[in-house]
Short mmCIF file of C-alpha atoms in Angstrom, two decimals:
data_model
loop_
_atom_site.label_atom_id
_atom_site.label_comp_id
_atom_site.label_asym_id
_atom_site.label_seq_id
_atom_site.Cartn_x
_atom_site.Cartn_y
_atom_site.Cartn_z
CA MET P 142 0.00 0.00 0.00
CA ASN P 143 1.30 3.46 -0.84
CA ALA P 144 2.68 5.39 2.14
CA SER P 145 1.09 8.69 1.11
CA VAL P 146 -2.36 7.10 1.32
CA MET P 147 -1.65 5.56 4.70
CA ALA P 148 -0.39 8.92 5.94
CA ALA P 149 -3.84 10.39 5.46
CA GLY P 150 -4.55 9.18 9.00
CA ARG P 151 -7.92 10.09 10.41
CA ARG P 152 -9.11 11.48 7.06
CA ARG P 153 -9.36 7.89 5.81
CA TRP P 154 -11.93 7.04 8.45
CA TRP P 155 -13.99 10.15 7.71
CA ALA P 156 -13.87 9.20 4.03
CA LEU P 157 -15.04 5.72 5.00
CA GLY P 158 -18.00 7.31 6.77
CA ALA P 159 -18.97 8.96 3.49
CA LEU P 160 -18.78 5.60 1.73
CA ALA P 161 -20.93 4.04 4.45
CA LEU P 162 -23.56 6.76 3.97
CA SER P 163 -23.57 6.06 0.24
CA SER P 164 -24.07 2.33 0.85
CA LEU P 165 -26.85 3.08 3.35
CA VAL P 166 -28.78 5.14 0.79
CA VAL P 167 -28.51 2.39 -1.83
CA GLY P 168 -29.85 -0.18 0.64
CA LEU P 169 -32.64 2.10 1.83
CA ASP P 170 -33.82 2.66 -1.72
CA LEU P 171 -34.53 -1.05 -2.14
CA THR P 172 -36.59 -1.57 1.02
CA VAL P 173 -38.40 1.76 1.02
CA LEU P 174 -39.77 1.22 -2.49
CA ASN P 175 -41.38 -2.13 -1.67
CA LEU P 176 -43.34 -0.44 1.10
CA ALA P 177 -44.41 2.41 -1.20
CA LEU P 178 -45.70 0.27 -4.09
CA PRO P 179 -49.39 0.22 -3.00
CA THR P 180 -49.36 4.01 -2.60
CA LEU P 181 -47.67 4.43 -5.99
CA ALA P 182 -50.34 2.31 -7.64
CA VAL P 183 -53.06 4.66 -6.38
CA SER P 184 -51.22 7.93 -6.94
CA LEU P 185 -50.11 7.12 -10.50
CA HIS P 186 -53.41 5.37 -11.38
CA ILE P 187 -51.74 2.02 -12.12
CA THR P 188 -53.98 -1.03 -12.39
CA ASN P 189 -51.48 -3.37 -14.06
CA GLY P 190 -49.36 -5.29 -11.54
CA GLY P 191 -46.72 -5.86 -14.20
CA VAL P 192 -46.03 -2.11 -14.34
CA LEU P 193 -45.51 -2.04 -10.58
CA GLN P 194 -43.09 -4.91 -10.90
CA TRP P 195 -41.03 -2.93 -13.39
CA PHE P 196 -40.46 -0.23 -10.76
CA VAL P 197 -38.36 -2.87 -8.99
CA VAL P 198 -37.06 -4.77 -12.02
CA SER P 199 -35.74 -1.70 -13.88
CA TYR P 200 -33.46 -0.94 -10.94
CA SER P 201 -32.31 -4.53 -10.45
CA LEU P 202 -31.51 -5.23 -14.10
CA VAL P 203 -29.44 -2.08 -14.66
CA PHE P 204 -27.67 -2.70 -11.36
CA ALA P 205 -26.76 -6.27 -12.37
CA ALA P 206 -25.70 -5.27 -15.87
CA MET P 207 -23.40 -2.42 -14.86
CA LEU P 208 -21.61 -3.84 -11.80
CA LEU P 209 -18.57 -5.21 -13.63
CA PRO P 210 -18.20 -2.26 -16.04
CA GLY P 211 -18.54 0.06 -13.03
CA GLY P 212 -15.60 -1.55 -11.26
CA LEU P 213 -13.51 -1.59 -14.44
CA LEU P 214 -14.10 2.09 -15.19
CA GLY P 215 -13.22 3.00 -11.62
CA ASP P 216 -9.89 1.20 -11.94
CA ARG P 217 -9.20 2.90 -15.26
CA TYR P 218 -10.34 6.49 -14.76
CA GLY P 219 -10.12 6.90 -11.00
CA ARG P 220 -12.29 5.46 -8.24
CA LYS P 221 -12.91 8.78 -6.52
CA ARG P 222 -13.85 10.49 -9.79
CA LEU P 223 -16.30 7.77 -10.81
CA LEU P 224 -17.77 7.58 -7.31
CA ILE P 225 -18.51 11.31 -7.39
CA VAL P 226 -20.19 10.93 -10.79
CA ALA P 227 -22.21 7.96 -9.49
CA LEU P 228 -23.37 9.90 -6.42
CA VAL P 229 -24.49 12.79 -8.63
CA VAL P 230 -26.40 10.38 -10.90
CA PHE P 231 -28.02 8.71 -7.89
CA GLY P 232 -29.02 12.06 -6.38
CA LEU P 233 -30.50 13.41 -9.62
CA ALA P 234 -32.31 10.11 -10.25
CA SER P 235 -33.78 10.31 -6.74
CA LEU P 236 -35.17 13.76 -7.55
CA ALA P 237 -36.56 12.44 -10.84
CA CYS P 238 -38.26 9.54 -9.01
CA ALA P 239 -39.77 11.85 -6.39
CA TYR P 240 -41.37 14.12 -8.99
CA ALA P 241 -42.21 11.52 -11.67
CA GLY P 242 -45.61 12.20 -13.18
CA SER P 243 -46.16 8.85 -14.87
CA ALA P 244 -45.20 5.21 -14.62
CA GLY P 245 -42.83 5.50 -17.58
CA GLN P 246 -40.96 8.41 -16.00
CA LEU P 247 -40.62 6.54 -12.72
CA ILE P 248 -39.34 3.37 -14.42
CA ALA P 249 -36.73 5.39 -16.34
CA ALA P 250 -35.63 7.23 -13.19
CA ARG P 251 -35.38 3.93 -11.32
CA ALA P 252 -33.10 2.61 -14.07
CA PHE P 253 -30.75 5.57 -13.52
CA LEU P 254 -30.86 4.84 -9.78
CA GLY P 255 -29.66 1.33 -10.60
CA LEU P 256 -26.89 2.80 -12.74
CA GLY P 257 -25.66 4.96 -9.88
CA ALA P 258 -25.87 2.09 -7.40
CA ALA P 259 -23.88 -0.19 -9.74
CA PHE P 260 -20.93 2.21 -9.37
CA ILE P 261 -21.43 3.25 -5.74
CA LEU P 262 -21.40 -0.19 -4.10
CA PRO P 263 -18.34 -1.78 -5.76
CA LEU P 264 -16.29 1.43 -5.67
CA SER P 265 -17.13 1.94 -1.99
CA VAL P 266 -15.63 -1.48 -1.31
CA ALA P 267 -12.82 -1.10 -3.88
CA VAL P 268 -11.12 1.76 -2.06
CA ILE P 269 -10.83 -0.24 1.16
CA PRO P 270 -7.74 -2.26 0.06
CA VAL P 271 -6.21 1.01 -1.18
CA LEU P 272 -6.85 3.10 1.95
CA PHE P 273 -6.48 0.59 4.76
CA SER P 274 -3.82 -1.83 5.94
CA GLU P 275 -4.56 -5.52 6.44
CA ASP P 276 -5.03 -4.98 10.19
CA GLU P 277 -7.59 -2.21 9.59
CA ARG P 278 -9.35 -3.71 6.60
CA GLN P 279 -11.92 -5.86 8.40
CA ARG P 280 -13.02 -2.93 10.55
CA ALA P 281 -13.48 -0.81 7.42
CA ILE P 282 -15.43 -3.60 5.70
CA THR P 283 -17.60 -3.97 8.79
CA VAL P 284 -18.54 -0.29 8.64
CA VAL P 285 -19.51 -0.29 4.95
CA MET P 286 -21.23 -3.70 4.85
CA GLY P 287 -22.86 -3.09 8.22
CA MET P 288 -24.53 0.06 6.91
CA THR P 289 -25.77 -1.85 3.87
CA MET P 290 -27.36 -4.52 6.07
CA ILE P 291 -28.77 -2.01 8.56
CA ALA P 292 -30.62 -0.39 5.66
CA PHE P 293 -32.91 -3.41 5.34
CA PRO P 294 -34.67 -3.10 8.71
CA ILE P 295 -34.38 0.71 8.80
CA GLY P 296 -36.04 1.05 5.37
CA PRO P 297 -39.53 -0.06 6.45
CA ILE P 298 -39.35 2.13 9.56
CA LEU P 299 -38.32 5.23 7.65
CA GLY P 300 -40.64 4.45 4.75
CA GLY P 301 -43.61 3.85 7.01
CA TRP P 302 -43.07 7.14 8.81
CA LEU P 303 -42.62 9.09 5.56
CA LEU P 304 -45.68 7.55 3.91
CA THR P 305 -47.74 8.32 7.03
CA HIS P 306 -46.78 12.00 7.16
CA PHE P 307 -45.81 12.97 3.58
CA TRP P 308 -46.52 12.15 -0.06
CA TRP P 309 -45.00 9.11 -1.76
CA GLY P 310 -42.17 11.08 -3.39
CA SER P 311 -40.63 11.67 0.01
CA VAL P 312 -39.31 8.09 0.08
CA PHE P 313 -37.01 9.05 -2.79
CA LEU P 314 -36.40 12.65 -1.75
CA ILE P 315 -34.85 11.50 1.53
CA ASN P 316 -31.86 10.27 -0.49
CA VAL P 317 -30.88 13.76 -1.62
CA PRO P 318 -29.48 15.30 1.61
CA VAL P 319 -27.59 12.10 2.44
CA ILE P 320 -26.09 12.00 -1.05
CA ALA P 321 -25.13 15.69 -0.72
CA VAL P 322 -23.23 14.99 2.51
CA ALA P 323 -21.54 11.96 0.97
CA LEU P 324 -20.54 13.99 -2.09
CA VAL P 325 -18.85 16.71 -0.04
CA ALA P 326 -17.07 14.17 2.14
CA VAL P 327 -15.82 12.08 -0.79
CA ALA P 328 -14.63 15.19 -2.66
CA LEU P 329 -12.76 16.61 0.32
CA LEU P 330 -11.52 13.57 2.19
CA MET P 331 -10.93 10.69 -0.21
CA PRO P 332 -7.63 10.43 -2.12
CA GLU P 333 -7.83 9.50 -5.77
CA SER P 334 -6.62 6.05 -6.82
CA ARG P 335 -6.58 4.23 -10.13
CA SER P 336 -4.80 1.45 -11.96
CA ALA P 337 -1.25 2.33 -13.03
CA ARG P 338 -1.88 0.97 -16.54
CA ARG P 339 -4.63 2.21 -18.87
CA SER P 340 -4.88 -0.55 -21.44
CA ARG P 341 -7.75 -1.07 -23.83
CA ILE P 342 -11.20 -1.83 -22.45
CA ASP P 343 -12.48 -5.36 -23.00
CA TYR P 344 -15.67 -4.30 -24.79
CA VAL P 345 -16.66 -7.86 -25.72
CA GLY P 346 -16.31 -8.88 -22.07
CA VAL P 347 -18.42 -5.90 -20.98
CA LEU P 348 -21.14 -6.80 -23.48
CA LEU P 349 -21.20 -10.51 -22.61
CA SER P 350 -21.16 -9.98 -18.84
CA SER P 351 -23.88 -7.33 -18.97
CA ALA P 352 -26.14 -9.39 -21.25
CA GLY P 353 -25.63 -12.58 -19.27
CA LEU P 354 -26.25 -11.02 -15.85
CA THR P 355 -29.29 -9.13 -17.14
CA ALA P 356 -30.94 -12.20 -18.72
CA LEU P 357 -30.20 -14.44 -15.75
CA SER P 358 -31.43 -11.86 -13.23
CA TYR P 359 -34.61 -11.19 -15.20
CA GLY P 360 -35.43 -14.89 -15.46
CA LEU P 361 -34.88 -15.37 -11.73
CA ILE P 362 -36.97 -12.32 -10.80
CA GLU P 363 -39.83 -13.49 -13.00
CA ALA P 364 -39.61 -17.05 -11.69
CA GLY P 365 -39.72 -15.73 -8.15
CA GLN P 366 -42.88 -13.77 -8.99
CA ARG P 367 -44.74 -16.33 -11.11
CA GLY P 368 -43.28 -19.70 -10.13
CA TRP P 369 -40.91 -22.01 -11.99
CA GLY P 370 -43.37 -23.33 -14.55
CA GLN P 371 -43.11 -20.51 -17.10
CA THR P 372 -41.15 -21.53 -20.21
CA MET P 373 -39.96 -18.01 -21.04
CA ASP P 374 -38.50 -17.50 -17.58
CA ILE P 375 -36.54 -20.74 -17.87
CA LEU P 376 -35.32 -19.69 -21.32
CA TYR P 377 -34.09 -16.35 -19.97
CA MET P 378 -32.16 -18.14 -17.21
CA VAL P 379 -30.67 -20.68 -19.60
CA ALA P 380 -29.73 -17.98 -22.10
CA GLY P 381 -28.16 -15.87 -19.37
CA GLY P 382 -26.18 -18.84 -18.08
CA LEU P 383 -24.91 -19.71 -21.57
CA VAL P 384 -23.85 -16.12 -22.23
CA LEU P 385 -21.95 -16.08 -18.92
CA VAL P 386 -20.21 -19.33 -19.92
CA ALA P 387 -19.22 -17.63 -23.18
CA PHE P 388 -18.01 -14.67 -21.14
CA VAL P 389 -15.69 -16.87 -19.06
CA ALA P 390 -14.35 -18.53 -22.21
CA TRP P 391 -13.70 -15.12 -23.77
CA GLU P 392 -11.91 -13.89 -20.65
CA ARG P 393 -9.61 -16.92 -20.84
CA VAL P 394 -8.80 -16.08 -24.46
CA VAL P 395 -8.05 -12.43 -23.64
CA SER P 396 -5.90 -13.32 -20.62
CA ARG P 397 -3.64 -15.50 -22.80
CA ARG P 398 -2.81 -12.62 -25.15
CA ARG P 399 0.44 -10.81 -24.43
CA SER P 400 -1.25 -7.40 -24.67
CA GLY P 401 -4.68 -8.50 -23.50
CA ARG P 402 -6.40 -7.26 -20.37
CA PRO P 403 -9.57 -9.17 -19.48
CA LEU P 404 -12.53 -7.54 -17.77
CA VAL P 405 -12.37 -10.16 -15.00
CA ASP P 406 -9.02 -11.38 -13.77
CA LEU P 407 -9.68 -15.12 -13.64
CA THR P 408 -6.42 -15.70 -11.76
CA LEU P 409 -8.25 -14.35 -8.71
CA PHE P 410 -10.01 -17.70 -8.45
CA ALA P 411 -6.62 -19.33 -7.85
CA SER P 412 -6.82 -17.66 -4.43
CA ARG P 413 -8.72 -19.75 -1.91
CA GLY P 414 -9.35 -16.59 0.09
CA PHE P 415 -11.05 -14.83 -2.84
CA THR P 416 -12.99 -17.88 -4.06
CA TRP P 417 -14.26 -19.10 -0.72
CA GLY P 418 -14.65 -15.64 0.79
CA THR P 419 -16.94 -14.74 -2.11
CA ILE P 420 -18.86 -18.04 -1.92
CA LEU P 421 -19.36 -17.73 1.83
CA ALA P 422 -20.39 -14.06 1.60
CA THR P 423 -22.97 -15.11 -0.99
CA MET P 424 -24.24 -17.85 1.33
CA VAL P 425 -24.58 -15.30 4.13
CA SER P 426 -26.64 -13.10 1.80
CA PHE P 427 -28.79 -16.09 0.84
CA ALA P 428 -29.54 -16.83 4.50
CA MET P 429 -30.15 -13.15 5.28
CA PHE P 430 -32.70 -12.87 2.47
CA GLY P 431 -34.54 -15.79 4.05
CA LEU P 432 -35.08 -13.73 7.18
CA LEU P 433 -35.87 -10.47 5.40
CA PHE P 434 -38.20 -12.25 2.97
CA THR P 435 -40.49 -13.64 5.67
CA VAL P 436 -40.20 -11.90 9.02
CA PRO P 437 -41.83 -8.56 8.04
CA THR P 438 -44.78 -10.50 6.60
CA TYR P 439 -44.90 -12.66 9.74
CA TYR P 440 -45.10 -9.57 11.93
CA GLN P 441 -47.90 -8.07 9.84
CA ALA P 442 -50.01 -11.17 9.09
CA ILE P 443 -49.45 -13.22 12.25
CA VAL P 444 -48.46 -10.77 15.01
CA GLY P 445 -50.88 -8.20 13.54
CA VAL P 446 -48.90 -4.96 13.24
CA ASP P 447 -48.70 -2.38 10.45
CA PRO P 448 -45.65 -1.97 8.14
CA LEU P 449 -44.10 0.64 10.44
CA GLY P 450 -44.55 -1.67 13.42
CA ALA P 451 -42.99 -4.53 11.46
CA GLY P 452 -39.96 -2.37 10.71
CA VAL P 453 -39.56 -1.38 14.35
CA ARG P 454 -39.68 -5.05 15.35
CA LEU P 455 -36.71 -5.74 13.09
CA LEU P 456 -34.49 -3.54 15.26
CA PRO P 457 -33.22 -6.57 17.25
CA LEU P 458 -31.57 -7.61 13.97
CA VAL P 459 -29.66 -4.32 14.01
CA GLY P 460 -28.71 -4.76 17.66
CA GLY P 461 -27.40 -8.27 17.05
CA LEU P 462 -25.59 -7.13 13.93
CA VAL P 463 -23.79 -4.29 15.72
CA LEU P 464 -22.82 -6.56 18.61
CA GLY P 465 -21.52 -9.27 16.27
CA ALA P 466 -19.59 -6.75 14.17
CA VAL P 467 -17.86 -5.22 17.21
CA LEU P 468 -16.90 -8.60 18.65
CA SER P 469 -15.78 -9.99 15.28
CA ASP P 470 -13.43 -7.05 14.77
CA ARG P 471 -11.75 -7.86 18.09
CA MET P 472 -11.62 -11.60 17.41
CA ALA P 473 -10.39 -11.52 13.80
CA ALA P 474 -6.78 -10.56 14.58
CA PRO P 475 -6.02 -13.19 17.24
CA ILE P 476 -7.97 -16.15 15.79
CA GLY P 477 -8.13 -15.38 12.05
CA ALA P 478 -10.90 -15.27 9.46
CA LYS P 479 -11.59 -19.02 9.44
CA LEU P 480 -12.79 -19.30 13.03
CA THR P 481 -14.49 -15.88 13.01
CA VAL P 482 -16.57 -16.70 9.94
CA ALA P 483 -17.29 -20.23 11.18
CA TRP P 484 -18.60 -18.86 14.48
CA GLY P 485 -20.78 -16.45 12.54
CA PHE P 486 -22.32 -19.33 10.59
CA VAL P 487 -22.91 -21.20 13.87
CA LEU P 488 -24.95 -18.26 15.18
CA ILE P 489 -26.77 -17.85 11.87
CA ALA P 490 -27.67 -21.54 11.83
CA ALA P 491 -28.79 -21.44 15.47
CA GLY P 492 -31.00 -18.40 14.88
CA LEU P 493 -32.57 -19.78 11.70
CA LEU P 494 -33.24 -23.22 13.15
CA MET P 495 -34.83 -21.60 16.19
CA GLY P 496 -36.95 -19.59 13.78
CA ALA P 497 -37.95 -22.81 12.03
CA LEU P 498 -39.63 -23.91 15.29
CA THR P 499 -41.97 -20.90 15.29
CA SER P 500 -45.65 -21.58 15.84
CA VAL P 501 -48.69 -19.34 15.41
CA GLY P 502 -48.70 -18.69 19.15
CA SER P 503 -44.96 -18.06 19.58
CA GLY P 504 -45.29 -14.30 19.82
CA TYR P 505 -42.88 -11.42 19.31
CA GLY P 506 -40.52 -12.24 22.18
CA TYR P 507 -39.46 -15.54 20.64
CA ALA P 508 -39.03 -13.94 17.22
CA ALA P 509 -36.91 -11.12 18.69
CA LEU P 510 -34.62 -13.69 20.34
CA TRP P 511 -33.80 -15.73 17.25
CA VAL P 512 -33.61 -12.65 15.02
CA THR P 513 -31.04 -11.13 17.42
CA ILE P 514 -28.95 -14.32 17.37
CA MET P 515 -28.98 -14.39 13.60
CA GLY P 516 -28.09 -10.70 13.45
CA ALA P 517 -25.04 -11.37 15.61
CA GLY P 518 -24.08 -14.18 13.23
CA LEU P 519 -24.32 -11.82 10.27
CA GLY P 520 -22.03 -9.39 12.07
CA PHE P 521 -19.41 -12.12 12.49
CA ALA P 522 -19.69 -13.92 9.16
CA LEU P 523 -20.14 -11.30 6.44
CA PRO P 524 -17.27 -8.90 7.26
CA GLY P 525 -14.91 -11.84 7.77
CA ALA P 526 -15.87 -13.49 4.48
CA MET P 527 -15.64 -10.20 2.59
CA ASN P 528 -12.26 -9.48 4.15
CA ALA P 529 -10.98 -12.88 3.03
CA ALA P 530 -12.10 -12.13 -0.54
CA LEU P 531 -10.80 -8.55 -0.60
CA GLY P 532 -7.47 -9.68 0.84
CA ALA P 533 -6.72 -11.32 -2.50
CA LEU P 534 -7.12 -8.03 -4.40
CA SER P 535 -4.16 -5.82 -5.13
CA ALA P 536 -4.82 -2.09 -5.27
CA GLU P 537 -4.30 -2.36 -9.04
CA ARG P 538 -7.52 -4.29 -9.68
CA SER P 539 -9.57 -3.60 -6.56
CA GLY P 540 -12.38 -1.95 -8.53
CA VAL P 541 -13.25 -4.76 -10.92
CA GLY P 542 -12.42 -7.37 -8.25
CA SER P 543 -14.87 -5.79 -5.81
CA ALA P 544 -17.44 -5.54 -8.59
CA LEU P 545 -17.02 -9.26 -9.28
CA ILE P 546 -17.68 -10.05 -5.62
CA MET P 547 -20.77 -7.84 -5.68
CA ALA P 548 -21.99 -9.37 -8.95
CA LEU P 549 -21.72 -12.90 -7.59
CA ARG P 550 -23.50 -11.86 -4.40
CA GLN P 551 -26.19 -10.13 -6.46
CA VAL P 552 -26.85 -13.25 -8.52
CA GLY P 553 -26.75 -15.41 -5.39
CA GLY P 554 -29.19 -13.11 -3.62
CA THR P 555 -31.53 -13.12 -6.63
CA PHE P 556 -31.37 -16.92 -6.71
CA GLY P 557 -32.12 -16.88 -3.00
CA VAL P 558 -35.22 -14.72 -3.32
CA ALA P 559 -36.56 -16.81 -6.21
CA ILE P 560 -35.84 -20.21 -4.63
CA LEU P 561 -36.86 -19.30 -1.09
CA GLY P 562 -39.99 -17.58 -2.37
CA SER P 563 -40.96 -20.74 -4.23
CA ILE P 564 -40.36 -22.87 -1.13
CA LEU P 565 -42.46 -20.58 1.02
CA SER P 566 -45.28 -20.34 -1.54
CA GLY P 567 -45.37 -24.10 -2.09
CA ALA P 568 -45.51 -24.89 1.62
CA TYR P 569 -48.12 -22.17 2.20
CA ARG P 570 -50.39 -23.48 -0.55
CA SER P 571 -50.00 -27.07 0.63
CA GLY P 572 -51.37 -25.97 4.00
CA LEU P 573 -54.52 -24.65 2.30
CA ARG P 574 -55.56 -27.82 0.46
CA ASP P 575 -58.59 -28.37 2.65
CA ALA P 576 -59.59 -24.72 2.86
CA VAL P 577 -63.26 -24.08 2.15
CA VAL P 578 -63.27 -20.85 0.17
CA PRO P 579 -65.72 -19.47 -2.40
CA ALA P 580 -64.44 -20.41 -5.85
CA ALA P 581 -64.11 -16.77 -6.91
CA LEU P 582 -61.78 -16.07 -3.97
CA SER P 583 -59.75 -19.30 -3.96
CA ALA P 584 -56.93 -17.99 -6.17
CA THR P 585 -56.71 -14.81 -4.12
CA VAL P 586 -56.33 -16.72 -0.85
CA ARG P 587 -53.64 -18.94 -2.32
CA ASP P 588 -51.77 -15.97 -3.79
CA SER P 589 -50.43 -14.61 -0.47
CA VAL P 590 -51.03 -14.71 3.26
CA ALA P 591 -51.99 -11.01 3.29
CA GLU P 592 -54.71 -11.65 0.71
CA GLY P 593 -55.79 -14.76 2.59
CA VAL P 594 -56.19 -12.85 5.87
CA ALA P 595 -58.13 -10.11 4.05
CA VAL P 596 -60.51 -12.66 2.49
CA ALA P 597 -61.02 -14.38 5.86
CA HIS P 598 -62.05 -11.06 7.40
CA GLN P 599 -64.23 -10.25 4.38
CA ILE P 600 -66.28 -13.45 4.61
CA GLY P 601 -66.11 -13.59 8.41
CA SER P 602 -64.52 -17.05 8.57
CA ALA P 603 -62.52 -17.69 11.74
CA ALA P 604 -61.62 -21.18 10.44
CA LEU P 605 -60.11 -19.76 7.24
CA PHE P 606 -58.27 -17.09 9.22
CA ALA P 607 -56.67 -19.74 11.45
CA MET P 608 -55.85 -21.95 8.46
CA VAL P 609 -54.20 -19.13 6.50
CA ARG P 610 -52.06 -18.10 9.46
CA GLY P 611 -51.09 -21.68 10.20
CA ALA P 612 -50.23 -22.34 6.56
CA PHE P 613 -47.97 -19.29 6.39
CA VAL P 614 -46.13 -20.15 9.60
CA HIS P 615 -45.63 -23.67 8.27
CA GLY P 616 -44.21 -22.26 5.02
CA MET P 617 -41.95 -19.89 6.94
CA ASP P 618 -40.68 -22.74 9.11
CA VAL P 619 -39.85 -24.86 6.08
CA MET P 620 -38.04 -21.99 4.38
CA LEU P 621 -36.08 -21.04 7.50
CA ALA P 622 -35.08 -24.68 7.96
CA VAL P 623 -33.66 -24.67 4.42
CA CYS P 624 -31.74 -21.48 5.21
CA GLY P 625 -30.52 -23.05 8.43
CA GLY P 626 -29.25 -26.05 6.48
CA ILE P 627 -27.34 -23.68 4.17
CA ALA P 628 -25.80 -22.02 7.23
CA VAL P 629 -24.72 -25.43 8.59
CA ALA P 630 -23.08 -26.13 5.22
CA GLY P 631 -21.38 -22.74 5.59
CA ILE P 632 -19.79 -23.88 8.86
CA VAL P 633 -18.31 -26.96 7.19
CA LEU P 634 -17.13 -25.13 4.07
CA THR P 635 -15.51 -22.40 6.16
CA LEU P 636 -13.56 -24.84 8.32
CA VAL P 637 -12.46 -26.96 5.36
CA PHE P 638 -11.68 -24.39 2.66
CA LEU P 639 -11.31 -20.85 3.99
CA PRO P 640 -7.65 -19.98 4.68
CA ARG P 641 -6.71 -18.31 7.94
CA ARG P 642 -5.46 -15.28 5.97
CA SER P 643 -5.60 -14.23 2.31
CA GLU P 644 -2.66 -13.10 0.22
CA PRO P 645 -3.01 -10.83 -2.84
CA VAL P 646 -2.65 -12.51 -6.22
CA GLU P 647 -1.02 -10.97 -9.25
CA ALA P 648 -3.13 -9.44 -11.98
CA ALA P 649 -3.58 -11.45 -15.14
CA ASP P 650 -1.78 -8.77 -17.15
CA SER P 651 1.22 -8.41 -14.83
CA PRO P 652 4.62 -9.17 -16.36
CA ASP P 653 4.88 -12.51 -14.56
CA ALA P 654 1.41 -13.60 -15.62
CA VAL P 655 2.03 -12.62 -19.24
CA ALA P 656 5.36 -14.41 -19.25
CA ARG P 657 3.82 -17.55 -17.83
CA ALA P 658 0.90 -17.45 -20.29
CA SER P 659 3.37 -17.25 -23.18
CA GLY P 660 5.45 -20.14 -21.81
CA SER P 661 8.33 -18.07 -20.44
CA GLY P 662 8.00 -19.06 -16.81
CA GLY P 663 7.54 -16.53 -14.02
CA VAL P 664 6.57 -16.59 -10.39
CA ALA P 665 3.12 -17.37 -9.09
CA ARG P 666 2.53 -14.38 -6.81
CA THR P 667 3.68 -10.84 -6.30
CA GLY P 668 2.09 -10.25 -2.92
CA GLY P 669 0.10 -7.39 -4.40
CA GLN P 670 3.17 -5.25 -5.04
CA GLY P 671 5.50 -4.68 -7.94
CA ALA P 672 5.34 -2.93 -11.27
CA GLU P 673 1.56 -2.65 -11.39
CA SER P 674 0.62 -1.66 -7.85
CA ALA P 675 -1.88 1.17 -7.97
CA GLN P 676 -0.59 4.59 -7.02
CA PRO P 677 -2.88 7.35 -5.84
CA ALA P 678 -3.34 10.02 -8.46
CA ALA P 679 -3.52 12.64 -5.76
CA SER P 680 -2.95 12.63 -2.05
CA GLY P 681 -5.34 15.42 -1.39
CA LYS P 682 -8.83 15.77 -2.69
#
């Protein structure tokens, strides 16, 4: 790491605070919108559910498509410079969303929000290996990733309050002051950093990765909404997977050329720290989505609170997360990433398996207990896994490397939502097989627990009300048990494969890598230093 960057001292931590604010806003935008969809439908006179879905999908698809190009451009043109541009885009898009006068305007503005987020998240993580030493890196990761996770329970609370007191545009307008603060802090406090070499951009790699991630994500989102029986959704997923296979093959071809510079440095996967850190971080996200996918609905449909109350009841997740993050930071240095992450998965598994024993009469106290335990597990496991992956990145390629980690987590999270949603829906519907419902309302009851509860109240059927609640809790238990099984697998994989510490690997276009690819020998690692270590472009602003 360059001494001039390290000499920035306390400024680095203030700059990290700006990055954390940026990550918080991106996370809030996801959760706040879901809460605002019913209000949007009324205000914009939308009767087609597919249009509402595109408010979410437009963001997700652009985000998935631009993650890898975002990291690459940050490495090439300067991470600070691109982060400032991304924050401006995100702020302007937030204003456009708030004052959109039609569904089409809102969908377009949401796409630009996704574009800004696709640069903000990977570049916020990419500067961590540049600004912080190995001993400080996990603490820095904990701050940024912790703010991203905290956004999930805070979003419904903030959104519920805003929708109660203001018009629907306020859920987007709240981004603007936070973005303004982050902009000033990044401009004044963060040093510029970029790759030392500015070789040609791998345009074919950009096209293939963007097309593949977009098609795969779209197929998964649609399958999660409509089930896995739709032929077109399967075709999108298959096509996306095949394009991504072609992308990997192309990257191998480019990396073998003496002057080639691939979009994704495939030599990163030679590092056990990068490979298994990324896999385990994705598994943590998968398990976390299991909780976030069901618990708010459980609080509303079973405990009987409104969306704001459901958000408030997720605060134990934040408490557990903060506690786990603080303790993991203290434990990581003496015991290493392997045991820290493994302990995190133990807590995640314990919390989820406790949640899988929930009954209709369990109440909020029991839910708060297992949610807190799982939150503590997230605080241990995710920063440690991310640190293991980031430890393999030299400053030279931290942008595209961080984007690759984020892209894999994004796809894994999308898989998680689709698969876990199908498990929950299937178990819920199986619990309704003997339900006596008027034929005209049968499909509505089976569509969701919220609709089922509404129909039960509408027809005044206490038996249907009890059956719907019992069926949902059964579905939640099955889904949480699956997530708990994934967490148990995470324990085993961590102990077997995750190294105690990660070492940086050389870039595919370093002199040694090029020499080896052309048959001239060379050494396997550079330790992240050497001819192509990134140098800050400026030590000031």
